[in-house]
PDB file of C-alpha atoms and ligand atoms in Angstrom:
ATOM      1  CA  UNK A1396     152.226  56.030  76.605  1.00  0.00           C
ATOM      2  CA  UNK A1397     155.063  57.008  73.938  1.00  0.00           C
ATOM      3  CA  UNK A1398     156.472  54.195  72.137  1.00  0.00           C
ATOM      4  CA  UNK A1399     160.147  54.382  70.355  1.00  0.00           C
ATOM      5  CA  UNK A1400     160.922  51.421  67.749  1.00  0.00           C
ATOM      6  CA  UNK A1401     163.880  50.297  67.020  1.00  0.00           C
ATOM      7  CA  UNK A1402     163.210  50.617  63.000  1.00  0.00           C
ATOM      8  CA  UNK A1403     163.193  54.653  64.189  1.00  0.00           C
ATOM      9  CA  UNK A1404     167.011  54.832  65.030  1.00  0.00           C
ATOM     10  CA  UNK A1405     169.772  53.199  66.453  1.00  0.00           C
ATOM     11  CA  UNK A1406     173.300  54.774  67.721  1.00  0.00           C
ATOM     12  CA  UNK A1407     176.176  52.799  67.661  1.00  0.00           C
ATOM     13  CA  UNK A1408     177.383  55.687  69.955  1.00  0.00           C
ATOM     14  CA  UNK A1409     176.541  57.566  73.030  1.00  0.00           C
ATOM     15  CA  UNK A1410     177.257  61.124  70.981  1.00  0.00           C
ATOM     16  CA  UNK A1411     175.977  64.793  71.792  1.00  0.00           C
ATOM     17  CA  UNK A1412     176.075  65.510  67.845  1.00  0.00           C
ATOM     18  CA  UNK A1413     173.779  62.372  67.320  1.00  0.00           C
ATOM     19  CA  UNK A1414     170.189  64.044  66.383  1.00  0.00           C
ATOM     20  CA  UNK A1415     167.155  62.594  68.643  1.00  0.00           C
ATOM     21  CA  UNK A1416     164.960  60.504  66.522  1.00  0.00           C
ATOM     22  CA  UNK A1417     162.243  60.903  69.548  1.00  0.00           C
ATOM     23  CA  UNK A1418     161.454  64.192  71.889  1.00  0.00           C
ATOM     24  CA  UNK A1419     159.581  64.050  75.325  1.00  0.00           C
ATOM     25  CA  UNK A1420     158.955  65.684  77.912  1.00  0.00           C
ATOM     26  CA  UNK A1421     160.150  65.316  81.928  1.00  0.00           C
ATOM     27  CA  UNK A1422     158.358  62.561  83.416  1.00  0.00           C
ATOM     28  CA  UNK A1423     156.970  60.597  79.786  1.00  0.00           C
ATOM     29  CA  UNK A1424     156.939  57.076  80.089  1.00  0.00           C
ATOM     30  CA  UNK A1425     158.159  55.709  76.849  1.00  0.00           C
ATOM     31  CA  UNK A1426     158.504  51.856  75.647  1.00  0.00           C
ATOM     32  CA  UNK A1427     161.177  51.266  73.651  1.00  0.00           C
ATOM     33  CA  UNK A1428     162.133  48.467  71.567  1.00  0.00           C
ATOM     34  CA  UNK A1429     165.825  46.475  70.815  1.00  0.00           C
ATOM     35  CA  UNK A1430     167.222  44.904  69.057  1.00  0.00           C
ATOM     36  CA  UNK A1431     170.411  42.239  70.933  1.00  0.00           C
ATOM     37  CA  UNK A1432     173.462  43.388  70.728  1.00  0.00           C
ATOM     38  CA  UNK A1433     174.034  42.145  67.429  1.00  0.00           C
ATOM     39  CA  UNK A1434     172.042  43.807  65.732  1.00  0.00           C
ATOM     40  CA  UNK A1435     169.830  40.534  65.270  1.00  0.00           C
ATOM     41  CA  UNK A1436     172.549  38.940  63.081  1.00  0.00           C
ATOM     42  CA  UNK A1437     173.039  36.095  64.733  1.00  0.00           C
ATOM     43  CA  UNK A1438     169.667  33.762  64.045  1.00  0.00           C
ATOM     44  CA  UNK A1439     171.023  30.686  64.271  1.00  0.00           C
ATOM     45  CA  UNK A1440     174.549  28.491  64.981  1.00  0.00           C
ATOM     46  CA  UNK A1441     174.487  27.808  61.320  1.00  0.00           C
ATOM     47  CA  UNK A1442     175.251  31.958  61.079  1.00  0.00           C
ATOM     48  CA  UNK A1443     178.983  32.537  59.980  1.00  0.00           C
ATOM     49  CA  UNK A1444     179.799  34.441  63.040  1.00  0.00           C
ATOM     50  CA  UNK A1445     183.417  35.873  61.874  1.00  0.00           C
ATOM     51  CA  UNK A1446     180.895  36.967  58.961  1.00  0.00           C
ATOM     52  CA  UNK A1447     178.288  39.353  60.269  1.00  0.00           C
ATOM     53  CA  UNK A1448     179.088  42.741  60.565  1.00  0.00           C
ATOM     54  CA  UNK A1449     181.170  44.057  63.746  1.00  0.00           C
ATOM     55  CA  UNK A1450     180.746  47.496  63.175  1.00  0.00           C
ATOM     56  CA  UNK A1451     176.852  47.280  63.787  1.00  0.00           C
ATOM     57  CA  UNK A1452     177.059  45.569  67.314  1.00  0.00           C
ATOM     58  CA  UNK A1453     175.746  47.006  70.712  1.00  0.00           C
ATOM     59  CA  UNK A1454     173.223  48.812  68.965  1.00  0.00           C
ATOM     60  CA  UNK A1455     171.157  51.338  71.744  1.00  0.00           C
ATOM     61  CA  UNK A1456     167.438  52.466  70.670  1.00  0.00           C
ATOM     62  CA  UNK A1457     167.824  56.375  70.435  1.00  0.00           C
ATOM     63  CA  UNK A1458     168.405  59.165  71.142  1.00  0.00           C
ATOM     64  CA  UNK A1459     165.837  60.475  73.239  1.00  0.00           C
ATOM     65  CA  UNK A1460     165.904  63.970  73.664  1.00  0.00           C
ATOM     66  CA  UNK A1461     164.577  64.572  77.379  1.00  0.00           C
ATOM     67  CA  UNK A1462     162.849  68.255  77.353  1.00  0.00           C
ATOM     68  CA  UNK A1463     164.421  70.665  80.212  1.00  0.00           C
ATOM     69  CA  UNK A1464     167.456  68.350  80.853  1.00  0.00           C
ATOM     70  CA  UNK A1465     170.478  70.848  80.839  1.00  0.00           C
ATOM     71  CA  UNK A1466     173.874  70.104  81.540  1.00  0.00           C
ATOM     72  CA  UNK A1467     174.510  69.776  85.555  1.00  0.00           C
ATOM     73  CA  UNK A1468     171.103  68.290  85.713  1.00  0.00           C
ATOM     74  CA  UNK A1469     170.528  64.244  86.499  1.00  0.00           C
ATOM     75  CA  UNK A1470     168.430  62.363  84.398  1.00  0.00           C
ATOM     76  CA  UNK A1471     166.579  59.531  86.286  1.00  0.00           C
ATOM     77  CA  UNK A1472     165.488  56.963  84.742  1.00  0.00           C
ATOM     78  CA  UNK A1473     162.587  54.095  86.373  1.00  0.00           C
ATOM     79  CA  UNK A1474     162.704  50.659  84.736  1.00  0.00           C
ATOM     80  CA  UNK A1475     159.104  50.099  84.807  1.00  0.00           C
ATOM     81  CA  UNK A1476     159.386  46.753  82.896  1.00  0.00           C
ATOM     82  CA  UNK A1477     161.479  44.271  80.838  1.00  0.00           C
ATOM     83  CA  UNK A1478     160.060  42.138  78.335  1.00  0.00           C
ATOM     84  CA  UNK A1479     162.718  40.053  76.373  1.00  0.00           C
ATOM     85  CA  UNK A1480     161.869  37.577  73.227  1.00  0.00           C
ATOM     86  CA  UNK A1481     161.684  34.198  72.688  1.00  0.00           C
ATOM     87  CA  UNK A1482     165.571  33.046  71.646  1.00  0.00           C
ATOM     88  CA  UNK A1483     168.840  34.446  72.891  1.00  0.00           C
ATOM     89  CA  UNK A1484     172.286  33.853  71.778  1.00  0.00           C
ATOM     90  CA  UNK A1485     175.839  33.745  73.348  1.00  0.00           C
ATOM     91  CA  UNK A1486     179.028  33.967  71.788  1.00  0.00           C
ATOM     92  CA  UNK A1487     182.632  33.121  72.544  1.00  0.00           C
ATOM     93  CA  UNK A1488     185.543  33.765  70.711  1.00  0.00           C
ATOM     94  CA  UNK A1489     189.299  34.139  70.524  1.00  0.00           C
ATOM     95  CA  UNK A1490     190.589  37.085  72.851  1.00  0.00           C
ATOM     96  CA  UNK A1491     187.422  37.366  73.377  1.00  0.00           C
ATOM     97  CA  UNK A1492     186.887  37.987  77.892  1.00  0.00           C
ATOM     98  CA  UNK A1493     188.494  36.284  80.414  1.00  0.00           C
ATOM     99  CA  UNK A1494     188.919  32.747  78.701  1.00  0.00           C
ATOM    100  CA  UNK A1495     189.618  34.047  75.407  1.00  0.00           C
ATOM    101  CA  UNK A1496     193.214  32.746  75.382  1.00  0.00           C
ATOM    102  CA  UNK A1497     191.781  29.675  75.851  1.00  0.00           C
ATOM    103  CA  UNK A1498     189.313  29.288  72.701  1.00  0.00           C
ATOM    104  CA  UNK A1499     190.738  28.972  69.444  1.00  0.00           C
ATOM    105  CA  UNK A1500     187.399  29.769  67.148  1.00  0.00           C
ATOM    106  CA  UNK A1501     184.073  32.167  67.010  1.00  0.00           C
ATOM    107  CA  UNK A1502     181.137  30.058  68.430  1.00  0.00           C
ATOM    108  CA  UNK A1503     177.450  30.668  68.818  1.00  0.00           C
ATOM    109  CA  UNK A1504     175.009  28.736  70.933  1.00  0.00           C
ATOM    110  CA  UNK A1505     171.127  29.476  70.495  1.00  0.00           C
ATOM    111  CA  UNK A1506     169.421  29.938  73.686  1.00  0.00           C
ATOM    112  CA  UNK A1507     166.039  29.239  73.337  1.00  0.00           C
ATOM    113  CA  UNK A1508     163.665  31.369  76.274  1.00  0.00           C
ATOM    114  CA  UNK A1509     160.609  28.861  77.519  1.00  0.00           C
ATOM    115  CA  UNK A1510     158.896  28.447  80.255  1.00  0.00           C
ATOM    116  CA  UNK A1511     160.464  31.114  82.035  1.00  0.00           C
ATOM    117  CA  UNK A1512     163.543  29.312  81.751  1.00  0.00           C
ATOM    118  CA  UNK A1513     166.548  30.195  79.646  1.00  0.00           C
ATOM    119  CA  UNK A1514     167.396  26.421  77.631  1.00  0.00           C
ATOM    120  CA  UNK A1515     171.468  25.741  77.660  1.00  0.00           C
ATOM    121  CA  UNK A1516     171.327  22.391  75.849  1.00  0.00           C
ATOM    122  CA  UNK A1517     168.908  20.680  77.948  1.00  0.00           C
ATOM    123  CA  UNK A1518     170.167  22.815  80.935  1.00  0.00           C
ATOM    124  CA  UNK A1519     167.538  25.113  82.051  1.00  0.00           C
ATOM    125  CA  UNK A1520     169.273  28.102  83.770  1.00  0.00           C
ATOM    126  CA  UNK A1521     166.749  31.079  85.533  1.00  0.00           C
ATOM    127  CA  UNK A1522     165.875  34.036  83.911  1.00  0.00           C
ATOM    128  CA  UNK A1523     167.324  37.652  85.565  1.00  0.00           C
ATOM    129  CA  UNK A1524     166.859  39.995  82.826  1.00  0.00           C
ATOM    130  CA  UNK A1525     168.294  42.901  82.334  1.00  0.00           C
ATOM    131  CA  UNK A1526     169.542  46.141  80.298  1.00  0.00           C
ATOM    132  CA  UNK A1527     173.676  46.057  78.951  1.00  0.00           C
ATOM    133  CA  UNK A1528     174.295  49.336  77.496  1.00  0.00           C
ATOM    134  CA  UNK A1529     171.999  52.683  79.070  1.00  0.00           C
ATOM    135  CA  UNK A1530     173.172  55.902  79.332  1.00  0.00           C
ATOM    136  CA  UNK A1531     172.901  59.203  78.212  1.00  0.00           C
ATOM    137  CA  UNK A1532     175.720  61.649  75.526  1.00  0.00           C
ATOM    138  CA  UNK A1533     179.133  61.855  77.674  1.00  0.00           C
ATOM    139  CA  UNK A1534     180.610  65.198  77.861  1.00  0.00           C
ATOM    140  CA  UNK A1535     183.417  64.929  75.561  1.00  0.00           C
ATOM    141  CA  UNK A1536     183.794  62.753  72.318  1.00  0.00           C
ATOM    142  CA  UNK A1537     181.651  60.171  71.472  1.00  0.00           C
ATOM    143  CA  UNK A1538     181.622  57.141  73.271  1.00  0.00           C
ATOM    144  CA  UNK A1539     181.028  53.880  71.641  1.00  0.00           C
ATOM    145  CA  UNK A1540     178.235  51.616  72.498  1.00  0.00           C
ATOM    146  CA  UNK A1541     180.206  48.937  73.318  1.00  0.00           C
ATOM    147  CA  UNK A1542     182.158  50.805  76.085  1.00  0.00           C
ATOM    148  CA  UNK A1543     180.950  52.595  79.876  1.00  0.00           C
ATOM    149  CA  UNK A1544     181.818  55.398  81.275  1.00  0.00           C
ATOM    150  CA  UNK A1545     180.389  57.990  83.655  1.00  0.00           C
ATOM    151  CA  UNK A1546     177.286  58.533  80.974  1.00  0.00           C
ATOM    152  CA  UNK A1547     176.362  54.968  81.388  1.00  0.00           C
ATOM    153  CA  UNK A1548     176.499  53.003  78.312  1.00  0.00           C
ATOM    154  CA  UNK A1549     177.581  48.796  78.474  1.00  0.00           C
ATOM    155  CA  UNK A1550     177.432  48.727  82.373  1.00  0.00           C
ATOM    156  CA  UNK A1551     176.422  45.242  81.999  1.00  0.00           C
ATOM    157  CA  UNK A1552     175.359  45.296  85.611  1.00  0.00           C
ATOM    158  CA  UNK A1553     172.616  42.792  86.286  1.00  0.00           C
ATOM    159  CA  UNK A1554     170.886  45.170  89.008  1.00  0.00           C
ATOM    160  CA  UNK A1555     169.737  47.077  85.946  1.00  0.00           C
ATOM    161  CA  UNK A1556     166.245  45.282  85.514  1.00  0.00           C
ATOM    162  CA  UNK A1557     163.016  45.718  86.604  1.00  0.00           C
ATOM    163  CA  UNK A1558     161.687  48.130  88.822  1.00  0.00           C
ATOM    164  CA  UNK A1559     165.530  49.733  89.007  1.00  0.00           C
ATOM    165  CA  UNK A1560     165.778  53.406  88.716  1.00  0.00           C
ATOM    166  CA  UNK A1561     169.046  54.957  87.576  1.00  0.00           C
ATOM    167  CA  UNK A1562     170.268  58.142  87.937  1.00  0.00           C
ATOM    168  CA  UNK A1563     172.894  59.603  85.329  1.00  0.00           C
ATOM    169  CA  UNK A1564     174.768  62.703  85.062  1.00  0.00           C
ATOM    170  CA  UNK A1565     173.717  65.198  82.032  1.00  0.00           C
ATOM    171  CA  UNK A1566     175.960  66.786  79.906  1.00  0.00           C
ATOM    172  CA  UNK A1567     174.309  67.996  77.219  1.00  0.00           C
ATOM    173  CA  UNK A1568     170.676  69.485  76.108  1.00  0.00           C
ATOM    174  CA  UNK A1569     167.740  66.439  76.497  1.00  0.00           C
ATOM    175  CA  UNK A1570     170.506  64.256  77.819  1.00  0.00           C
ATOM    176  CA  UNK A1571     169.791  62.080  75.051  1.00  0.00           C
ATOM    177  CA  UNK A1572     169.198  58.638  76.123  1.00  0.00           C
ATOM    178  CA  UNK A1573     169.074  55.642  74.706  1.00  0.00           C
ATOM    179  CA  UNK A1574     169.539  51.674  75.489  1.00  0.00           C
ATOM    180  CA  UNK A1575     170.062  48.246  74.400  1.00  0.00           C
ATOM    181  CA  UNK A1576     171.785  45.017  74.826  1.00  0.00           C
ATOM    182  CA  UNK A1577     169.421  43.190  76.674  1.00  0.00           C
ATOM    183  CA  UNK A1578     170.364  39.882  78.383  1.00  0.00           C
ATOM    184  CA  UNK A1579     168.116  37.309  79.272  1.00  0.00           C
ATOM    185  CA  UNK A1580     170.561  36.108  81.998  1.00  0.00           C
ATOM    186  CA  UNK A1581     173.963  37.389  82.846  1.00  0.00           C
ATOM    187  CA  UNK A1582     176.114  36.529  85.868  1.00  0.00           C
ATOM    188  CA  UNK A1583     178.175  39.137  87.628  1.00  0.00           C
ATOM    189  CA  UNK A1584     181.805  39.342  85.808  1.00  0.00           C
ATOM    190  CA  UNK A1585     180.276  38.615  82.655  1.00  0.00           C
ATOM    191  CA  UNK A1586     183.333  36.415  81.706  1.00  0.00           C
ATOM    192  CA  UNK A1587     182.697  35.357  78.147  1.00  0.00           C
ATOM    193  CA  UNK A1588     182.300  38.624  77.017  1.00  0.00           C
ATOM    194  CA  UNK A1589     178.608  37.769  75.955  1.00  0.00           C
ATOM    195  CA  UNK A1590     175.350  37.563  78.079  1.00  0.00           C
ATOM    196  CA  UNK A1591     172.187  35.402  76.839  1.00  0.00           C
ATOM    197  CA  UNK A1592     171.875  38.539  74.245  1.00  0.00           C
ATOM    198  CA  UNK A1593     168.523  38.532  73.219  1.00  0.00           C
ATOM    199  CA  UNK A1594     166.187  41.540  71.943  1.00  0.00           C
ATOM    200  CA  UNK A1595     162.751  43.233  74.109  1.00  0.00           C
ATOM    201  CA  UNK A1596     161.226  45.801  75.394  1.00  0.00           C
ATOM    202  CA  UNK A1597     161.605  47.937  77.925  1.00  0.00           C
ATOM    203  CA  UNK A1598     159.283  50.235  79.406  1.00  0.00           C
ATOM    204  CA  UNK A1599     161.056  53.616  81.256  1.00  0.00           C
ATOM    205  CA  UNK A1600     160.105  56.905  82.800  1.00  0.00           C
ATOM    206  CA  UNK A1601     162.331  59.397  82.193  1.00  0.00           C
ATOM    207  CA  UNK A1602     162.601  62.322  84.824  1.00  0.00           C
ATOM    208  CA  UNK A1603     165.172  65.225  85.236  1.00  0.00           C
ATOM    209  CA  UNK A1604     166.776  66.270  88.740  1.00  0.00           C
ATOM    210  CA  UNK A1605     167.772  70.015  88.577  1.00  0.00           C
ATOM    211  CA  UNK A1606     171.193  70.892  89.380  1.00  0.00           C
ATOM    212  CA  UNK A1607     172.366  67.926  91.746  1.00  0.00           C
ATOM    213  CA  UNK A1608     175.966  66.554  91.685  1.00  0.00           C
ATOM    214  CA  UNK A1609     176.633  63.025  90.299  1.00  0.00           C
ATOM    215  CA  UNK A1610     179.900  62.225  88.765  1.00  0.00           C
ATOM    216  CA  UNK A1611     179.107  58.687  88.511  1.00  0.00           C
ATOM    217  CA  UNK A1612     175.920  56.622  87.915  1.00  0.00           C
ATOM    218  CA  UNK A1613     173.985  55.724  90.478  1.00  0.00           C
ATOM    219  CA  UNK A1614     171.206  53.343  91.282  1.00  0.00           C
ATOM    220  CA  UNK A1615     168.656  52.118  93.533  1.00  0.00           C
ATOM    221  CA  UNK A1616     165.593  49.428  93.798  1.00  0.00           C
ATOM    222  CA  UNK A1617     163.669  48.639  96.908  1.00  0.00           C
ATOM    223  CA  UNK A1618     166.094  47.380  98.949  1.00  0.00           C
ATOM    224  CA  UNK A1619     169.593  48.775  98.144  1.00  0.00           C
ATOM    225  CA  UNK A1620     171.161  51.776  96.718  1.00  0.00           C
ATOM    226  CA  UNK A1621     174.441  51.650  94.723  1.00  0.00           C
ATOM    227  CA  UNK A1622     177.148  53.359  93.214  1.00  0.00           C
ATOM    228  CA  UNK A1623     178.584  52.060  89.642  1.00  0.00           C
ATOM    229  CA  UNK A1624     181.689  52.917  88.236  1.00  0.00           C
ATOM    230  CA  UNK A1625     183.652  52.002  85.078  1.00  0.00           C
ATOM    231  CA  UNK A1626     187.689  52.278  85.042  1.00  0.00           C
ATOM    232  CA  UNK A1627     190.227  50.902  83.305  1.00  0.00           C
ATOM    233  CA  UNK A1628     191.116  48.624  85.851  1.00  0.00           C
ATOM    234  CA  UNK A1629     188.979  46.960  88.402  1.00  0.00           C
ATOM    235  CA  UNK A1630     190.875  47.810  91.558  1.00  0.00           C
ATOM    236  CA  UNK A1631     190.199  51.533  90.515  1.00  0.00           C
ATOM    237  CA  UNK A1632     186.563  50.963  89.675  1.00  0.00           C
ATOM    238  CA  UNK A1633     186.011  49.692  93.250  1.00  0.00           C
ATOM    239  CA  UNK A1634     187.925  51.948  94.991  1.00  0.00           C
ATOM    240  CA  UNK A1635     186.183  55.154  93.159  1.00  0.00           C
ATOM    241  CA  UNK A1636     182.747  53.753  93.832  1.00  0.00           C
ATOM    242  CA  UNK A1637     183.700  52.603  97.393  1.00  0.00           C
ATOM    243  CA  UNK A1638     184.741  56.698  98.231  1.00  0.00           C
ATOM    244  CA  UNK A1639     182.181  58.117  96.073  1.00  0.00           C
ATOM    245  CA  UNK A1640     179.596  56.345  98.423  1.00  0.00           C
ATOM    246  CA  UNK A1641     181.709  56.759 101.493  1.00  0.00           C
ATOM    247  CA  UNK A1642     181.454  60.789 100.480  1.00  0.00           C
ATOM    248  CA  UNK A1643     178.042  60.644  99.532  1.00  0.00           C
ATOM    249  CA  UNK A1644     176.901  59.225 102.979  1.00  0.00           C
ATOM    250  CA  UNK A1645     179.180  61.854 104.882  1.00  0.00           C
ATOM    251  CA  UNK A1646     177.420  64.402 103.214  1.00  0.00           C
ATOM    252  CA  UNK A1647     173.811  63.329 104.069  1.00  0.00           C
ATOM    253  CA  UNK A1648     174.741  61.913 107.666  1.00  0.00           C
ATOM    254  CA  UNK A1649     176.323  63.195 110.612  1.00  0.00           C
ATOM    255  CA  UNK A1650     179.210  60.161 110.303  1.00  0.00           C
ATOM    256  CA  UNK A1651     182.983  61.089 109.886  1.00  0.00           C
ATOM    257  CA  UNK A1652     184.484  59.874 106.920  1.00  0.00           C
ATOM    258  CA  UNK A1653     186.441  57.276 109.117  1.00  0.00           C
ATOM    259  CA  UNK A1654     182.978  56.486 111.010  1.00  0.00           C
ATOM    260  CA  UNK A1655     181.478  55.962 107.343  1.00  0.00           C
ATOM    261  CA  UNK A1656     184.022  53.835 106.094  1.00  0.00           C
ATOM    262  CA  UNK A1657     183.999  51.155 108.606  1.00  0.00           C
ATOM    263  CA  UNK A1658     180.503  51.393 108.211  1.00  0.00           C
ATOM    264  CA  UNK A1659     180.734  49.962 104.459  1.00  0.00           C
ATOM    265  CA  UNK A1660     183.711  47.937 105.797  1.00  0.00           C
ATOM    266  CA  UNK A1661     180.821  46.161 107.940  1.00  0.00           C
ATOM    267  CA  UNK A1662     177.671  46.405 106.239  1.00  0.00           C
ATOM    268  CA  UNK A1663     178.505  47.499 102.551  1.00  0.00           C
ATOM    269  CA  UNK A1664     179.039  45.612  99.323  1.00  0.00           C
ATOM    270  CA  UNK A1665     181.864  45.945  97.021  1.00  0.00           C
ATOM    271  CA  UNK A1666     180.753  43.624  93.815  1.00  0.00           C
ATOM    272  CA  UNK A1667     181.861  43.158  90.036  1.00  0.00           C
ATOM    273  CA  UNK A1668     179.489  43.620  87.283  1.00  0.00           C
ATOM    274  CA  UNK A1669     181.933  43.192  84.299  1.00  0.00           C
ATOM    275  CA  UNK A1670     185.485  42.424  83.870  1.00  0.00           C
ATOM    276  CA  UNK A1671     185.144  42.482  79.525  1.00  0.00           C
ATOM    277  CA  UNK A1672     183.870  45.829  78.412  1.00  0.00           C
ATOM    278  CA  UNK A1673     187.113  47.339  78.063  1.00  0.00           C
ATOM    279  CA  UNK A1674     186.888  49.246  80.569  1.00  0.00           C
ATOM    280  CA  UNK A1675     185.553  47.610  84.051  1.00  0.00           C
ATOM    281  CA  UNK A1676     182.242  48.122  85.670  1.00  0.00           C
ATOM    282  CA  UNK A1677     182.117  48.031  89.245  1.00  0.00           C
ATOM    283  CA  UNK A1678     179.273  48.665  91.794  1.00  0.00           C
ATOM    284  CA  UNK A1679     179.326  49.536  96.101  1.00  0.00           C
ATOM    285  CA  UNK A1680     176.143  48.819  97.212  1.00  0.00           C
ATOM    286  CA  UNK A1681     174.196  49.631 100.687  1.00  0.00           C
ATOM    287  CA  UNK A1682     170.902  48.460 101.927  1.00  0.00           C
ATOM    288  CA  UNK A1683     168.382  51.278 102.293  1.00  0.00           C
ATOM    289  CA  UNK A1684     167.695  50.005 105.704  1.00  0.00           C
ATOM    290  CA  UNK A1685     171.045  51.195 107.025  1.00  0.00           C
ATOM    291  CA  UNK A1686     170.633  54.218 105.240  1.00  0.00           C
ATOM    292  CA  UNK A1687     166.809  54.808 106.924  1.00  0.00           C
ATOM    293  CA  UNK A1688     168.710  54.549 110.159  1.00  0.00           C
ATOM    294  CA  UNK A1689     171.333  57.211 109.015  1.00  0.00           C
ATOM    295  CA  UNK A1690     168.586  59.206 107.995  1.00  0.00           C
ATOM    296  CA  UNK A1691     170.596  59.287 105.121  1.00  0.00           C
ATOM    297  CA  UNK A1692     168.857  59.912 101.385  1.00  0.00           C
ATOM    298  CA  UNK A1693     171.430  59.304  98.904  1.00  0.00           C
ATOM    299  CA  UNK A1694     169.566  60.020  95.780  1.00  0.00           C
ATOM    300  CA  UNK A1695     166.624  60.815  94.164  1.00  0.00           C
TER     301      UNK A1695
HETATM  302 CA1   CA B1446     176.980  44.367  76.990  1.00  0.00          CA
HETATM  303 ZN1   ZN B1447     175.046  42.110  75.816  1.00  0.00          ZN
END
């Protein structure tokens, strides 16, 4: 198996000018370590957090240049696991997400990980970890890592995890992927602007679909496949994903678009998975058992 470290480059932007520090081929499996998303700046609450440096946050492990990914092409991408370390941190601040009118100074808190258990004082919350920022270089300008869009990049969706496989649109040679911002638990919203950030592993297999439409990413696990979109605001992020899916299942079923969209009225899922990124990150999700009835393959 290829192995990428984090001491072997970091972006601080999804960019198609940023040079791969790693090349592989379709279908490598690659483990790749992170650092959190600051950059491992934050060790403990004695850290002075207006202190450390802001322009190094939301660091993603990369590029990886994916060999016969070509623009029009979709790069998929199987989460075959997530290992995170030992301490997390979580940050609030002034302005800072939805309750940042609210809070008048930077805080940490330490998170230590044992046990399984994330430790919140003496509050032991579960463990759902997952990937923040993934993607691939967007088509135009560079993208920050601290932003999503249709390349991917800080989703913060907690269906990213383990045995997830995404599916992104490329739009330049390799694709060039990378990811970071791992989160040790994260709730859907992600209010305070911070997750339990915390650095890992993750082990992926990257794979390239010839020629197949995606203007959005997609993904799927064993049970459900979704649609994710980021927007600037989050009535327009679920009402893209909501048709996007709505089209994709007219395409692949023999259902009318008004047939399909009571459909997802009854049996489909419109959720948030961040209101803080700037923009918003929304998904529309669908079981795969309702889609085995359609006969209805959405992806992949
Ligand atoms: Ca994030
Ligand atoms: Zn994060």
């Amino acid at each position: 198996m290829e192995t990428l470290k984090r001491a072997e480059g970091i972006i601080f932007h999804f960019d198609k000018n940023n040079k791969p520090v790693k090349r592989v081929k379709a279908g490598t499996t690659i483990e790749i370590e992170t650092f959190d998303c600051f950059e491992n700046q934050i060790g403990s609450e004695d850290t002075e957090i207006a202190g450390i440096d802001w322009n190094r946050v939301n660091p993603a492990t990369g590029p990886v240049f994916i060999e016969g990914a070509e623009p029009g092409d979709i790069l998929k991408v199987r989460i075959e696991k997530l290992e995170i370390g030992n301490q997390g941190v979580m940050v609030v601040g002034p302005d800072l997400g939805v309750m940042g009118h609210r809070i008048e100074q930077m805080e940490a808190k330490i998170i230590p990980i044992r046990d399984g258990k994330a430790l919140f004082n003496e509050y032991e919350l579960p463990l759902n970890p997952m990937i923040g920022v993934i993607g691939v270089a967007p088509v135009g300008e560079a993208v920050n890592c601290g932003t999503p869009g249709s390349h991917g990049g800080n989703m913060d969706n907690k269906m990213v995890t383990e045995g997830a496989t995404l599916y992104f649109p490329v739009y330049t040679q390799g694709a060039l992927f990378g990811l970071g911002d791992f989160h040790a638990a994260m709730g859907d919203g992600e209010v305070s602007v911070s997750g339990i950030e915390i650095e890992g592993r993750a082990t992926v297999t990257l794979d390239v679909l010839k020629q197949k439409k995606l203007q959005h990413p997609m993904l799927e696990n064993e049970e459900v496949v979704t649609q994710i979109v980021s927007a600037p605001t989050l009535d327009e992020a679920v009402r893209t994903a909501t048709e996007e899916m709505v089209d994709r299942i007219v395409e692949n079923s023999n259902l009318t678009v008004s047939e399909a969209t009571m459909l997802m009225s009854a049996a489909g899922q419109a959720e948030i998975c961040q209101v803080v990124d700037p923009l918003i990150t929304a998904r529309f999700v669908v079981r795969k058992s309702l889609l085995n009835q359609l006969g209805a393959t959405l992806i992949g």
